[in-house]
Amino acid sequence: MLKIAPFCGLLLLVFGAPVHAQEPAPAALPRTAAPENALTYFLSPADGATVTSPFTIRFGLRGMGVAPAGVTTANTGHHHLLIDVETLPPDNLPIPNDANHRHFGLGQTETEITLPPGQHTLQLVLGDALHIPHQPPVRSEKITITVQ
Ligand SMILES: [Cu+2]
């Protein structure tokens, strides 16, 4: 038995290495770590609220600090507001920048927006210096509001 155990280890080394070498290299960009207990949330409006445009949205963040885009200080990030986004953008790429994915790269913690009448969903996701979600992602619940 004493002579077999080292041999088994050698087999793993010999046959294990080529398998790993054939795995495709990950295309993902480096992710910035976030504390496990970090949380972002809507201070207002409340989930299910009815509002009239324009209205103010206030962003809450617990367990991390807000910093402008480009700042690489640990445990900081800036807010992104996803409006009527059904499929979350990839966690390993910069968050898109369009009417449905709004960046608050100056470190803003509130915004005033106008939306057409009807039901809309809102969700917050924190992004790092390069607008990439943290690891693990710091995302709010998705809330639904009605604009009169
Ligand atoms: Cu951003």
PDB file of N, CA and C and ligand atoms in Angstrom, residues 69 78-80 95 102-105 127-132, ligand 1:
ATOM      1  N   ALA A  69     -17.131  56.541 -10.587  1.00  0.00           N
ATOM      2  CA  ALA A  69     -16.519  55.595 -11.524  1.00  0.00           C
ATOM      3  C   ALA A  69     -15.042  55.925 -11.651  1.00  0.00           C
ATOM      4  N   HIS A  78     -20.350  52.436  -7.711  1.00  0.00           N
ATOM      5  CA  HIS A  78     -21.355  53.450  -8.038  1.00  0.00           C
ATOM      6  C   HIS A  78     -22.631  52.768  -8.528  1.00  0.00           C
ATOM      7  N   HIS A  79     -23.715  53.498  -8.364  1.00  0.00           N
ATOM      8  CA  HIS A  79     -25.031  52.925  -8.639  1.00  0.00           C
ATOM      9  C   HIS A  79     -25.346  52.884 -10.132  1.00  0.00           C
ATOM     10  N   HIS A  80     -26.128  51.888 -10.512  1.00  0.00           N
ATOM     11  CA  HIS A  80     -26.714  51.775 -11.842  1.00  0.00           C
ATOM     12  C   HIS A  80     -28.187  51.469 -11.654  1.00  0.00           C
ATOM     13  N   ILE A  95     -21.553  47.192 -17.356  1.00  0.00           N
ATOM     14  CA  ILE A  95     -23.003  47.336 -17.508  1.00  0.00           C
ATOM     15  C   ILE A  95     -23.266  48.231 -18.722  1.00  0.00           C
ATOM     16  N   ARG A 102     -28.919  53.041 -16.578  1.00  0.00           N
ATOM     17  CA  ARG A 102     -28.396  54.387 -16.310  1.00  0.00           C
ATOM     18  C   ARG A 102     -27.258  54.324 -15.288  1.00  0.00           C
ATOM     19  N   HIS A 103     -26.182  55.020 -15.623  1.00  0.00           N
ATOM     20  CA  HIS A 103     -25.001  55.044 -14.748  1.00  0.00           C
ATOM     21  C   HIS A 103     -25.006  56.311 -13.895  1.00  0.00           C
ATOM     22  N   PHE A 104     -24.567  56.169 -12.667  1.00  0.00           N
ATOM     23  CA  PHE A 104     -24.422  57.311 -11.777  1.00  0.00           C
ATOM     24  C   PHE A 104     -22.961  57.388 -11.343  1.00  0.00           C
ATOM     25  N   GLY A 105     -22.131  57.625 -12.364  1.00  0.00           N
ATOM     26  CA  GLY A 105     -20.681  57.547 -12.225  1.00  0.00           C
ATOM     27  C   GLY A 105     -20.050  58.687 -11.447  1.00  0.00           C
ATOM     28  N   GLY A 127     -21.762  48.966  -9.537  1.00  0.00           N
ATOM     29  CA  GLY A 127     -20.671  48.634 -10.450  1.00  0.00           C
ATOM     30  C   GLY A 127     -19.348  49.127  -9.882  1.00  0.00           C
ATOM     31  N   ASP A 128     -18.267  48.487 -10.285  1.00  0.00           N
ATOM     32  CA  ASP A 128     -16.946  48.890  -9.790  1.00  0.00           C
ATOM     33  C   ASP A 128     -16.400  50.044 -10.632  1.00  0.00           C
ATOM     34  N   ALA A 129     -15.119  50.323 -10.496  1.00  0.00           N
ATOM     35  CA  ALA A 129     -14.484  51.442 -11.198  1.00  0.00           C
ATOM     36  C   ALA A 129     -14.712  51.369 -12.706  1.00  0.00           C
ATOM     37  N   LEU A 130     -14.830  50.120 -13.219  1.00  0.00           N
ATOM     38  CA  LEU A 130     -15.002  49.912 -14.660  1.00  0.00           C
ATOM     39  C   LEU A 130     -16.449  49.548 -15.015  1.00  0.00           C
ATOM     40  N   HIS A 131     -17.380  49.797 -14.090  1.00  0.00           N
ATOM     41  CA  HIS A 131     -18.813  49.567 -14.335  1.00  0.00           C
ATOM     42  C   HIS A 131     -19.168  48.080 -14.400  1.00  0.00           C
ATOM     43  N   ILE A 132     -18.321  47.245 -13.838  1.00  0.00           N
ATOM     44  CA  ILE A 132     -18.578  45.806 -13.812  1.00  0.00           C
ATOM     45  C   ILE A 132     -19.167  45.444 -12.455  1.00  0.00           C
TER      46      ILE A 132
HETATM   47 CU    CU B   1     -21.226  52.741 -14.360  1.00  0.00          CU
END
